[in-house]
Tab-separated table of C-alpha atoms and ligand atoms in Angstrom:
chain	number	residue	atom	x	y	z
Z	41	UNK	CA	-6.415	5.788	-10.039
Z	42	UNK	CA	-9.201	3.608	-11.471
Z	43	UNK	CA	-10.388	3.743	-15.084
Z	44	UNK	CA	-12.345	6.787	-16.295
Z	45	UNK	CA	-15.680	4.881	-16.360
Z	46	UNK	CA	-15.547	4.197	-12.633
Z	47	UNK	CA	-15.506	7.907	-11.835
Z	48	UNK	CA	-18.065	8.794	-14.527
Z	49	UNK	CA	-20.533	6.189	-13.354
Z	50	UNK	CA	-20.091	7.075	-9.664
Z	51	UNK	CA	-20.927	10.764	-10.435
Z	52	UNK	CA	-23.889	9.802	-12.576
Z	53	UNK	CA	-25.292	7.717	-9.767
Z	54	UNK	CA	-24.636	10.432	-7.222
Z	55	UNK	CA	-26.723	13.072	-8.971
Z	56	UNK	CA	-29.672	10.697	-9.240
Z	57	UNK	CA	-29.737	10.587	-5.436
Z	58	UNK	CA	-29.812	14.413	-4.916
Z	59	UNK	CA	-32.956	16.324	-5.861
Z	60	UNK	CA	-31.749	19.734	-7.137
Z	61	UNK	CA	-29.062	22.441	-6.965
Z	62	UNK	CA	-25.335	22.183	-7.318
Z	63	UNK	CA	-22.912	19.899	-5.503
Z	64	UNK	CA	-19.733	21.572	-4.279
Z	65	UNK	CA	-16.599	19.473	-3.718
Z	66	UNK	CA	-13.505	20.985	-2.096
Z	67	UNK	CA	-10.274	19.016	-2.411
Z	68	UNK	CA	-7.547	19.420	0.208
Z	69	UNK	CA	-4.612	21.719	0.067
Z	70	UNK	CA	-1.101	21.371	1.420
Z	71	UNK	CA	-0.895	21.737	5.198
Z	72	UNK	CA	2.142	23.445	6.753
Z	73	UNK	CA	3.751	21.816	9.767
Z	74	UNK	CA	6.071	24.454	11.074
Z	75	UNK	CA	6.445	26.972	8.239
Z	76	UNK	CA	4.737	27.438	4.963
Z	77	UNK	CA	7.150	25.504	2.801
Z	78	UNK	CA	7.574	22.578	5.224
Z	79	UNK	CA	4.404	20.680	4.778
Z	80	UNK	CA	2.831	17.464	6.124
Z	81	UNK	CA	2.702	14.722	3.531
Z	82	UNK	CA	-0.145	15.651	1.219
Z	83	UNK	CA	-3.393	13.733	1.863
Z	84	UNK	CA	-6.259	14.314	-0.549
Z	85	UNK	CA	-9.822	14.253	0.695
Z	86	UNK	CA	-11.356	10.822	0.394
Z	87	UNK	CA	-14.696	11.850	-1.047
Z	88	UNK	CA	-12.866	13.917	-3.637
Z	89	UNK	CA	-10.755	10.817	-4.427
Z	90	UNK	CA	-13.821	8.699	-4.734
Z	91	UNK	CA	-15.572	10.903	-7.289
Z	92	UNK	CA	-12.690	12.705	-8.993
Z	93	UNK	CA	-9.620	10.519	-8.315
Z	94	UNK	CA	-7.062	13.382	-8.801
Z	95	UNK	CA	-4.489	13.178	-6.045
Z	96	UNK	CA	-3.379	16.822	-6.283
Z	97	UNK	CA	-3.781	19.725	-3.898
Z	98	UNK	CA	-5.885	22.848	-4.554
Z	99	UNK	CA	-8.724	21.595	-6.666
Z	100	UNK	CA	-12.489	21.888	-6.417
Z	101	UNK	CA	-15.416	20.775	-8.507
Z	102	UNK	CA	-19.048	21.600	-9.057
Z	103	UNK	CA	-21.694	19.281	-10.437
Z	104	UNK	CA	-24.994	20.832	-11.538
Z	105	UNK	CA	-27.553	18.287	-10.423
Z	106	UNK	CA	-30.191	19.385	-12.929
Z	107	UNK	CA	-28.131	19.813	-16.082
Z	108	UNK	CA	-25.443	17.194	-15.157
Z	109	UNK	CA	-22.714	19.715	-16.081
Z	110	UNK	CA	-19.437	18.983	-14.278
Z	111	UNK	CA	-16.536	21.438	-13.835
Z	112	UNK	CA	-13.146	20.912	-12.194
Z	113	UNK	CA	-11.454	23.998	-10.901
Z	114	UNK	CA	-7.651	24.196	-10.570
Z	115	UNK	CA	-4.607	26.155	-11.725
Z	116	UNK	CA	-1.942	24.908	-14.105
Z	117	UNK	CA	1.616	25.118	-12.880
Z	118	UNK	CA	3.723	28.152	-13.908
Z	119	UNK	CA	7.504	28.341	-14.474
Z	120	UNK	CA	8.244	28.913	-10.787
Z	121	UNK	CA	6.352	25.737	-9.875
Z	122	UNK	CA	8.156	23.816	-12.626
Z	123	UNK	CA	11.491	24.885	-11.256
Z	124	UNK	CA	10.748	23.388	-7.809
Z	125	UNK	CA	8.363	20.535	-8.712
Z	126	UNK	CA	9.198	19.620	-12.322
Z	127	UNK	CA	6.605	19.675	-15.169
Z	128	UNK	CA	3.141	18.645	-14.198
Z	129	UNK	CA	0.148	17.491	-16.321
Z	130	UNK	CA	-2.413	20.255	-17.039
Z	131	UNK	CA	-5.663	20.460	-15.075
Z	132	UNK	CA	-7.551	19.716	-18.356
Z	133	UNK	CA	-5.576	16.526	-18.933
Z	134	UNK	CA	-6.054	15.314	-15.379
Z	135	UNK	CA	-9.805	16.090	-15.602
Z	136	UNK	CA	-9.950	14.190	-18.881
Z	137	UNK	CA	-8.578	11.060	-17.171
Z	138	UNK	CA	-11.629	11.016	-14.872
Z	139	UNK	CA	-14.092	11.883	-17.562
Z	140	UNK	CA	-14.665	15.595	-16.880
Z	141	UNK	CA	-14.592	17.783	-19.950
Z	142	UNK	CA	-14.899	21.205	-18.506
Z	143	UNK	CA	-12.139	22.905	-16.387
Z	144	UNK	CA	-11.642	26.389	-15.109
Z	145	UNK	CA	-9.148	28.355	-12.959
Z	146	UNK	CA	-9.673	28.046	-9.280
Z	147	UNK	CA	-10.476	31.714	-9.006
Z	148	UNK	CA	-13.715	31.073	-11.105
Z	149	UNK	CA	-15.164	28.828	-8.447
Z	150	UNK	CA	-16.422	31.843	-6.503
Z	151	UNK	CA	-18.267	33.277	-9.540
Z	152	UNK	CA	-19.959	29.946	-10.222
Z	153	UNK	CA	-21.015	29.457	-6.580
Z	154	UNK	CA	-22.195	33.009	-6.147
Z	155	UNK	CA	-24.191	32.863	-9.383
Z	156	UNK	CA	-26.008	29.786	-8.142
Z	157	UNK	CA	-26.743	31.497	-4.817
Z	158	UNK	CA	-28.011	34.563	-6.669
Z	159	UNK	CA	-30.453	32.357	-8.573
Z	160	UNK	CA	-31.717	30.888	-5.351
Z	161	UNK	CA	-30.288	27.480	-6.033
Z	162	UNK	CA	-29.342	25.099	-3.258
Z	163	UNK	CA	-25.510	24.749	-2.890
Z	164	UNK	CA	-24.875	21.354	-1.290
Z	165	UNK	CA	-21.596	21.005	0.592
Z	166	UNK	CA	-20.076	18.354	2.929
Z	167	UNK	CA	-18.924	19.212	6.462
Z	168	UNK	CA	-15.334	20.505	6.249
Z	169	UNK	CA	-12.704	19.150	8.701
Z	170	UNK	CA	-9.659	21.229	7.677
Z	171	UNK	CA	-9.358	24.860	8.681
Z	172	UNK	CA	-8.360	25.933	5.191
Z	173	UNK	CA	-11.557	24.490	3.704
Z	174	UNK	CA	-13.599	26.036	6.471
Z	175	UNK	CA	-12.211	29.439	5.601
Z	176	UNK	CA	-12.802	28.728	1.867
Z	177	UNK	CA	-16.381	27.724	2.463
Z	178	UNK	CA	-16.931	30.738	4.616
Z	179	UNK	CA	-15.683	33.018	1.851
Z	180	UNK	CA	-17.740	31.244	-0.846
Z	181	UNK	CA	-21.000	30.924	1.022
Z	182	UNK	CA	-20.694	33.042	4.131
Z	183	UNK	CA	-21.521	30.041	6.297
Z	184	UNK	CA	-20.583	30.766	9.946
Z	185	UNK	CA	-17.706	28.732	11.317
Z	186	UNK	CA	-19.911	27.408	14.104
Z	187	UNK	CA	-22.666	26.456	11.646
Z	188	UNK	CA	-20.776	24.402	9.101
Z	189	UNK	CA	-21.792	20.989	10.448
Z	190	UNK	CA	-25.458	21.994	10.828
Z	191	UNK	CA	-25.661	23.609	7.325
Z	192	UNK	CA	-23.859	20.857	5.465
Z	193	UNK	CA	-26.234	19.083	3.120
Z	194	UNK	CA	-27.786	16.023	4.746
Z	195	UNK	CA	-29.015	14.912	1.341
Z	196	UNK	CA	-25.469	15.096	-0.114
Z	197	UNK	CA	-23.951	13.361	2.951
Z	198	UNK	CA	-26.424	10.506	2.772
Z	199	UNK	CA	-25.996	9.994	-0.949
Z	200	UNK	CA	-22.154	9.854	-0.589
Z	201	UNK	CA	-22.349	7.545	2.419
Z	202	UNK	CA	-24.739	5.057	0.738
Z	203	UNK	CA	-22.365	4.775	-2.245
Z	204	UNK	CA	-19.063	4.587	-0.328
Z	205	UNK	CA	-20.403	2.079	2.168
Z	206	UNK	CA	-20.673	-0.587	-0.498
Z	207	UNK	CA	-17.245	-1.237	-1.927
Z	208	UNK	CA	-16.829	-1.940	-5.636
Z	209	UNK	CA	-14.645	-4.868	-6.836
Z	210	UNK	CA	-11.892	-2.475	-7.747
Z	211	UNK	CA	-11.947	-1.018	-4.266
Z	212	UNK	CA	-11.878	-4.449	-2.641
Z	213	UNK	CA	-8.771	-5.302	-4.685
Z	214	UNK	CA	-7.071	-2.231	-3.237
Z	215	UNK	CA	-8.110	-3.017	0.340
Z	216	UNK	CA	-6.772	-6.495	-0.089
Z	217	UNK	CA	-3.441	-4.984	-1.116
Z	218	UNK	CA	-3.480	-2.598	1.896
Z	219	UNK	CA	-4.192	-5.572	4.122
Z	220	UNK	CA	-1.297	-7.482	2.714
Z	221	UNK	CA	0.978	-4.584	3.498
Z	222	UNK	CA	-0.544	-4.403	7.000
Z	223	UNK	CA	0.168	-8.070	7.393
Z	224	UNK	CA	3.846	-7.479	6.514
Z	225	UNK	CA	4.057	-4.576	9.044
Z	226	UNK	CA	2.681	-6.765	11.867
Z	227	UNK	CA	4.760	-9.837	10.981
Z	228	UNK	CA	7.912	-7.654	11.063
Z	229	UNK	CA	7.145	-6.784	14.715
Z	230	UNK	CA	6.061	-10.360	15.538
Z	231	UNK	CA	9.436	-11.741	14.394
Z	232	UNK	CA	11.570	-9.056	16.084
Z	233	UNK	CA	9.848	-8.541	19.459
Z	234	UNK	CA	11.954	-9.464	22.439
Z	235	UNK	CA	12.474	-8.188	25.966
Z	236	UNK	CA	14.965	-5.307	26.242
Z	237	UNK	CA	13.875	-3.602	22.998
Z	238	UNK	CA	12.123	-0.253	23.133
Z	239	UNK	CA	8.477	-0.141	21.951
Z	240	UNK	CA	9.693	2.603	19.563
Z	241	UNK	CA	12.160	0.125	17.958
Z	242	UNK	CA	9.177	-1.941	16.769
Z	243	UNK	CA	7.218	1.148	15.676
Z	244	UNK	CA	10.175	2.214	13.512
Z	245	UNK	CA	10.439	-1.201	11.822
Z	246	UNK	CA	6.723	-1.435	11.147
Z	247	UNK	CA	6.474	2.090	9.733
Z	248	UNK	CA	9.535	1.394	7.591
Z	249	UNK	CA	7.756	-1.534	6.044
Z	250	UNK	CA	4.690	0.556	5.175
Z	251	UNK	CA	6.593	3.557	3.891
Z	252	UNK	CA	8.691	1.391	1.558
Z	253	UNK	CA	5.734	-0.659	0.435
Z	254	UNK	CA	2.893	1.911	0.295
Z	255	UNK	CA	2.280	5.462	1.259
Z	256	UNK	CA	2.026	5.857	5.007
Z	257	UNK	CA	0.343	4.387	8.041
Z	258	UNK	CA	-3.446	4.603	7.914
Z	259	UNK	CA	-3.390	6.258	11.434
Z	260	UNK	CA	-0.695	6.868	14.044
Z	261	UNK	CA	0.592	3.511	15.259
Z	262	UNK	CA	-0.609	2.280	18.650
Z	263	UNK	CA	2.068	0.055	20.221
Z	264	UNK	CA	2.210	-0.245	23.991
Z	265	UNK	CA	2.580	-2.541	26.938
Z	266	UNK	CA	-0.077	-0.325	28.531
Z	267	UNK	CA	-2.734	-1.760	26.235
Z	268	UNK	CA	-5.514	-0.858	28.686
Z	269	UNK	CA	-5.107	2.689	27.324
Z	270	UNK	CA	-7.041	2.180	24.075
Z	271	UNK	CA	-5.209	4.546	21.859
Z	272	UNK	CA	-1.814	4.679	23.404
Z	273	UNK	CA	0.612	6.561	21.228
Z	274	UNK	CA	3.517	6.688	23.682
Z	275	UNK	CA	6.299	4.214	22.767
Z	276	UNK	CA	9.075	4.913	25.248
Z	277	UNK	CA	8.892	1.806	27.420
Z	278	UNK	CA	11.335	-1.145	27.408
Z	279	UNK	CA	9.676	-4.445	26.456
Z	280	UNK	CA	9.555	-6.535	29.561
Z	281	UNK	CA	9.381	-10.282	30.176
Z	282	UNK	CA	5.882	-11.244	31.363
Z	283	UNK	CA	4.088	-8.228	29.840
Z	284	UNK	CA	1.804	-8.019	26.812
Z	285	UNK	CA	2.043	-5.481	23.998
Z	286	UNK	CA	-0.973	-4.312	22.037
Z	287	UNK	CA	-0.116	-3.422	18.449
Z	288	UNK	CA	-2.788	-1.658	16.537
Z	289	UNK	CA	-1.448	-0.460	13.173
Z	290	UNK	CA	-2.349	-0.300	9.542
Z	291	UNK	CA	-1.121	0.630	6.094
Z	292	UNK	CA	-2.459	3.154	3.603
Z	293	UNK	CA	-1.316	2.333	0.110
Z	294	UNK	CA	-0.765	4.820	-2.721
Z	295	UNK	CA	-4.424	4.618	-3.854
Z	296	UNK	CA	-5.169	5.605	-0.210
Z	297	UNK	CA	-7.155	2.498	0.616
Z	298	UNK	CA	-6.432	1.348	4.195
Z	299	UNK	CA	-5.959	-1.628	6.495
Z	300	UNK	CA	-6.262	-1.813	10.241
Z	301	UNK	CA	-5.077	-4.808	12.254
Z	302	UNK	CA	-4.468	-5.364	15.946
Z	303	UNK	CA	-2.562	-8.162	17.581
Z	304	UNK	CA	-1.511	-8.513	21.199
Z	305	UNK	CA	1.810	-10.252	21.677
Z	306	UNK	CA	3.599	-11.543	24.795
Z	307	UNK	CA	6.941	-9.632	24.977
Z	308	UNK	CA	8.839	-12.831	25.778
Z	309	UNK	CA	7.166	-14.942	23.082
Z	310	UNK	CA	5.129	-17.057	25.625
Z	311	UNK	CA	1.857	-16.146	27.298
Z	312	UNK	CA	1.422	-16.675	31.057
Z	313	UNK	CA	-1.497	-18.809	32.190
Z	314	UNK	CA	-3.489	-15.742	33.233
Z	315	UNK	CA	-2.824	-14.090	29.857
Z	316	UNK	CA	-3.744	-17.221	27.931
Z	317	UNK	CA	-7.132	-17.312	29.643
Z	318	UNK	CA	-8.127	-13.818	28.756
Z	319	UNK	CA	-6.503	-13.941	25.326
Z	320	UNK	CA	-8.461	-17.022	24.377
Z	321	UNK	CA	-11.731	-15.270	25.217
Z	322	UNK	CA	-10.843	-12.342	22.988
Z	323	UNK	CA	-9.669	-14.500	20.215
Z	324	UNK	CA	-12.960	-16.524	20.308
Z	325	UNK	CA	-14.910	-13.287	20.256
Z	326	UNK	CA	-12.975	-12.107	17.191
Z	327	UNK	CA	-13.693	-15.454	15.441
Z	328	UNK	CA	-17.335	-15.397	16.426
Z	329	UNK	CA	-17.790	-12.082	14.657
Z	330	UNK	CA	-16.206	-13.498	11.523
Z	331	UNK	CA	-18.613	-16.427	11.643
Z	332	UNK	CA	-21.738	-14.221	12.376
Z	333	UNK	CA	-21.153	-11.287	10.012
Z	334	UNK	CA	-23.320	-11.712	6.898
Z	335	UNK	CA	-25.907	-9.709	4.925
Z	336	UNK	CA	-29.073	-9.121	6.975
Z	337	UNK	CA	-27.565	-9.110	10.474
Z	338	UNK	CA	-26.898	-5.751	12.168
Z	339	UNK	CA	-23.270	-5.179	13.320
Z	340	UNK	CA	-24.962	-4.061	16.612
Z	341	UNK	CA	-26.146	-7.610	17.059
Z	342	UNK	CA	-22.742	-8.999	16.190
Z	343	UNK	CA	-21.241	-6.633	18.746
Z	344	UNK	CA	-23.717	-7.916	21.384
Z	345	UNK	CA	-23.085	-11.540	20.562
Z	346	UNK	CA	-19.297	-11.025	20.975
Z	347	UNK	CA	-19.935	-9.225	24.336
Z	348	UNK	CA	-22.119	-12.104	25.474
Z	349	UNK	CA	-19.395	-14.579	24.658
Z	350	UNK	CA	-16.788	-12.551	26.524
Z	351	UNK	CA	-19.057	-12.165	29.545
Z	352	UNK	CA	-19.567	-15.880	29.629
Z	353	UNK	CA	-15.803	-16.461	29.348
Z	354	UNK	CA	-15.151	-13.934	32.174
Z	355	UNK	CA	-17.831	-15.706	34.237
Z	356	UNK	CA	-16.079	-19.036	33.759
Z	357	UNK	CA	-12.991	-17.311	35.250
Z	358	UNK	CA	-15.062	-15.930	38.155
Z	359	UNK	CA	-14.708	-12.281	37.147
Z	360	UNK	CA	-18.392	-11.915	36.248
Z	361	UNK	CA	-21.307	-13.318	38.130
Z	362	UNK	CA	-25.080	-13.710	37.776
Z	363	UNK	CA	-27.099	-14.261	34.631
Z	364	UNK	CA	-24.976	-13.513	31.472
Z	365	UNK	CA	-27.984	-12.171	29.466
Z	366	UNK	CA	-28.960	-9.898	32.322
Z	367	UNK	CA	-25.310	-8.771	32.635
Z	368	UNK	CA	-25.245	-8.021	28.944
Z	369	UNK	CA	-28.452	-6.011	29.082
Z	370	UNK	CA	-27.195	-4.063	32.132
Z	371	UNK	CA	-24.099	-3.035	30.082
Z	372	UNK	CA	-21.569	-4.966	32.216
Z	373	UNK	CA	-19.449	-5.657	29.161
Z	374	UNK	CA	-18.549	-2.028	28.983
Z	375	UNK	CA	-16.203	-2.325	32.015
Z	376	UNK	CA	-14.042	-4.766	29.965
Z	377	UNK	CA	-14.558	-3.455	26.461
Z	378	UNK	CA	-15.426	0.270	26.550
Z	379	UNK	CA	-15.389	0.524	22.787
Z	380	UNK	CA	-17.382	-0.874	19.876
Z	381	UNK	CA	-16.676	-4.048	17.862
Z	382	UNK	CA	-15.656	-2.164	14.791
Z	383	UNK	CA	-16.040	0.561	12.153
Z	384	UNK	CA	-16.259	0.880	8.406
Z	385	UNK	CA	-12.987	1.033	6.546
Z	386	UNK	CA	-12.028	2.057	2.999
Z	387	UNK	CA	-10.420	5.282	1.798
Z	388	UNK	CA	-10.354	6.270	5.427
Z	389	UNK	CA	-9.435	3.935	8.213
Z	390	UNK	CA	-12.608	5.046	10.019
Z	391	UNK	CA	-14.463	5.394	6.736
Z	392	UNK	CA	-16.234	8.698	6.195
Z	393	UNK	CA	-16.095	9.723	9.836
Z	394	UNK	CA	-15.688	13.316	8.647
Z	395	UNK	CA	-19.234	13.122	7.271
Z	396	UNK	CA	-20.653	12.291	10.665
Z	397	UNK	CA	-20.307	8.981	12.495
Z	398	UNK	CA	-24.087	8.582	12.907
Z	399	UNK	CA	-24.777	9.012	9.124
Z	400	UNK	CA	-22.221	6.293	8.423
Z	401	UNK	CA	-22.857	3.734	11.093
Z	402	UNK	CA	-26.471	4.328	11.920
Z	403	UNK	CA	-29.727	4.736	10.023
Z	404	UNK	CA	-33.404	4.948	10.897
Z	405	UNK	CA	-33.445	1.263	11.897
Z	406	UNK	CA	-30.664	1.501	14.557
Z	407	UNK	CA	-30.179	4.127	17.209
Z	408	UNK	CA	-27.060	4.710	19.223
Z	409	UNK	CA	-26.979	3.306	22.793
Z	410	UNK	CA	-25.883	5.406	25.708
Z	411	UNK	CA	-24.150	2.470	27.417
Z	412	UNK	CA	-20.343	2.540	27.808
Z	413	UNK	CA	-18.902	0.401	25.036
Z	414	UNK	CA	-22.045	-0.163	22.953
Z	415	UNK	CA	-22.447	3.617	22.766
Z	416	UNK	CA	-19.051	3.836	21.046
Z	417	UNK	CA	-19.913	1.390	18.382
Z	418	UNK	CA	-19.134	3.129	15.094
Z	419	UNK	CA	-20.910	0.725	12.795
Z	420	UNK	CA	-24.245	-0.561	14.003
Z	421	UNK	CA	-26.159	-0.969	10.680
Z	422	UNK	CA	-27.561	-4.046	9.092
Z	423	UNK	CA	-24.707	-5.475	7.008
Z	424	UNK	CA	-24.816	-5.501	3.173
Z	425	UNK	CA	-22.585	-7.290	0.647
Z	426	UNK	CA	-19.671	-5.008	-0.096
Z	427	UNK	CA	-19.414	-3.529	3.390
Z	428	UNK	CA	-15.946	-3.550	4.809
Z	429	UNK	CA	-15.839	-3.524	8.662
Z	430	UNK	CA	-13.222	-4.166	11.314
Z	431	UNK	CA	-13.695	-6.971	13.833
Z	432	UNK	CA	-11.820	-5.776	16.940
Z	433	UNK	CA	-12.993	-7.078	20.281
Z	434	UNK	CA	-10.851	-6.490	23.370
Z	435	UNK	CA	-10.713	-7.064	27.094
Z	436	UNK	CA	-8.926	-4.451	29.170
Z	437	UNK	CA	-8.473	-3.983	32.909
Z	438	UNK	CA	-8.507	-0.205	33.440
Z	439	UNK	CA	-7.803	0.460	37.173
Z	440	UNK	CA	-9.421	3.907	37.197
Z	441	UNK	CA	-12.613	2.554	35.544
Z	442	UNK	CA	-12.766	-0.507	37.832
Z	443	UNK	CA	-12.420	1.802	40.891
Z	444	UNK	CA	-15.106	4.134	39.570
Z	445	UNK	CA	-17.611	1.383	38.882
Z	446	UNK	CA	-16.844	-0.236	42.251
Z	447	UNK	CA	-17.269	3.010	44.149
Z	448	UNK	CA	-20.512	3.857	42.348
Z	449	UNK	CA	-21.826	0.248	42.518
Z	450	UNK	CA	-22.258	0.098	38.776
Z	451	UNK	CA	-23.279	-3.452	37.640
Z	452	UNK	CA	-22.447	-4.629	41.154
Z	453	UNK	CA	-24.679	-7.731	40.723
Z	454	UNK	CA	-22.600	-8.833	37.745
Z	455	UNK	CA	-19.015	-7.884	38.405
Z	456	UNK	CA	-16.895	-9.743	40.968
Z	457	UNK	CA	-14.922	-6.650	41.867
Z	458	UNK	CA	-12.866	-8.456	44.571
Z	459	UNK	CA	-11.469	-10.841	41.908
Z	460	UNK	CA	-10.325	-7.976	39.667
Z	461	UNK	CA	-7.468	-7.027	42.078
Z	462	UNK	CA	-5.351	-9.777	40.528
Z	463	UNK	CA	-5.676	-8.158	37.122
Z	464	UNK	CA	-4.852	-4.560	37.954
Z	465	UNK	CA	-1.508	-4.667	36.154
Z	466	UNK	CA	-2.741	-6.964	33.425
Z	467	UNK	CA	-2.994	-4.286	30.651
Z	468	UNK	CA	-5.354	-5.118	27.801
Z	469	UNK	CA	-5.845	-7.409	24.812
Z	470	UNK	CA	-7.301	-6.482	21.430
Z	471	UNK	CA	-7.425	-8.567	18.288
Z	472	UNK	CA	-8.504	-6.930	14.996
Z	473	UNK	CA	-9.180	-8.322	11.522
Z	474	UNK	CA	-10.729	-6.593	8.539
Z	475	UNK	CA	-13.820	-8.237	6.965
Z	476	UNK	CA	-15.554	-7.994	3.701
Z	477	UNK	CA	-19.286	-8.785	3.743
Z	478	UNK	CA	-19.951	-11.175	0.877
Z	479	UNK	CA	-23.252	-12.419	-0.595
Z	480	UNK	CA	-23.440	-15.235	1.965
Z	481	UNK	CA	-21.170	-14.318	4.915
Z	482	UNK	CA	-17.890	-12.575	5.449
Z	483	UNK	CA	-14.313	-13.094	4.405
Z	484	UNK	CA	-11.075	-11.853	5.861
Z	485	UNK	CA	-9.406	-9.204	3.741
Z	486	UNK	CA	-5.768	-9.775	2.688
Z	487	UNK	CA	-4.354	-13.035	1.527
Z	488	UNK	CA	-3.255	-14.267	4.972
Z	489	UNK	CA	-4.601	-13.927	8.471
Z	490	UNK	CA	-2.083	-12.777	11.095
Z	491	UNK	CA	-1.276	-15.334	13.774
Z	492	UNK	CA	-4.304	-15.235	16.108
Z	493	UNK	CA	-4.704	-18.199	18.482
Z	494	UNK	CA	-2.273	-18.576	21.472
Z	495	UNK	CA	-0.525	-21.382	19.613
Z	496	UNK	CA	-0.170	-19.530	16.360
Z	497	UNK	CA	1.167	-16.427	18.060
Z	498	UNK	CA	3.703	-18.394	20.138
Z	499	UNK	CA	4.820	-20.399	17.073
Z	500	UNK	CA	5.178	-17.323	14.896
Z	501	UNK	CA	7.218	-15.526	17.600
Z	502	UNK	CA	9.524	-18.615	17.943
Z	503	UNK	CA	10.257	-18.872	14.200
Z	504	UNK	CA	13.386	-17.276	12.892
L	19	LIG	N1	-7.156	1.142	14.810
L	19	LIG	C1	-7.580	2.266	15.528
L	19	LIG	C2	-9.024	2.389	15.636
L	19	LIG	O1	-9.762	1.629	15.034
L	19	LIG	O2	-9.531	3.307	16.303
L	20	MN	MN1	-9.906	-0.333	14.039
């Protein structure tokens, strides 16, 4: 938790950005996995953590925008709780740590919300993503389950997004720490990988590193020789000489700040010539984004510049043909990279995606494309100092997508479909770093960059 002043000043800023009414914050509760007392590891809501810091289940808060009055709602533990959980700080003392003077039992929330509604005041709420909070919101405000996204307060969402998009120095310090733990996870796999192991062996080692050094992974680990499947969560294969393995994994530390890195390793420790050629294009694309990202450029333009570089590299190998700018405009890059260059990262690995991807990654100056790849870009905005974004280009050979485009003649003037036959079992390559936008450019988050070039990867895998 940060110091009291951080939370106080965030809330003071927030209410200046909302015109009237009350702001309703619902924290998360425990979530049962297979029976009530057997729960998933508790994960507090990130917006709650940002404004109230308290990492405990079953809390809510209301801020009166006009009077500035703030109330935290929660229940103190009773003797039964103490028997199972040990003594716990009171709600009032937890609230005091984040500068909130007024607390009330959770049951009082309904009275407060209903009193505001009765006076015709606007009750601003954020779109819920957990069923428990949907039910809670429905009982507090009567919002239909199918209307919760539409009726969430756009003013509240936008105010939260504008604040959380620009990371404060204390947050950057935490993200650096999360990146250092993410580095350790990846290096553990880099050192251990060898043919004959199971993919799951590496997943276990990496997740052990993060559990002992932090809190949990920032998302379910992606580790697969079938890297052409972008989010491949199956880990049952035996690592095989000559194949590549995509490892996309990150750490979430106890403060809940995240990291997200991807590296693609040759199972045997050495790339084949064909792998080196494609790998080098992706690695140059990743480095180009680091060089281009700076305040004033849109991340959409960085995405497009990286796609252009990759199309040129693929043209040099004979896989793309025609004019590269025309190929880019036609969306030919989507065949090879059907995802965006990156996303915001912070308290969530895809930061604030629960508030709506378009509110986070787009504004009135940038609209979302319908092209495959560019249309999946999660962060397209003009960059500002304090933004934290991932830089994760990739090239994948997805047989079903190649067959579809070939059959439909999509981008037929730009793709040398006959040359792609030699790549049908290639898999995919993705390389991902986490960037902080500074006053003059961008820097890598974390103290050390994971091995990235062909030479760095082969050397790191060869070291004991
Ligand atoms: N690292 C997983 C993702 O960005 O979607
Ligand atoms: Mn990512």
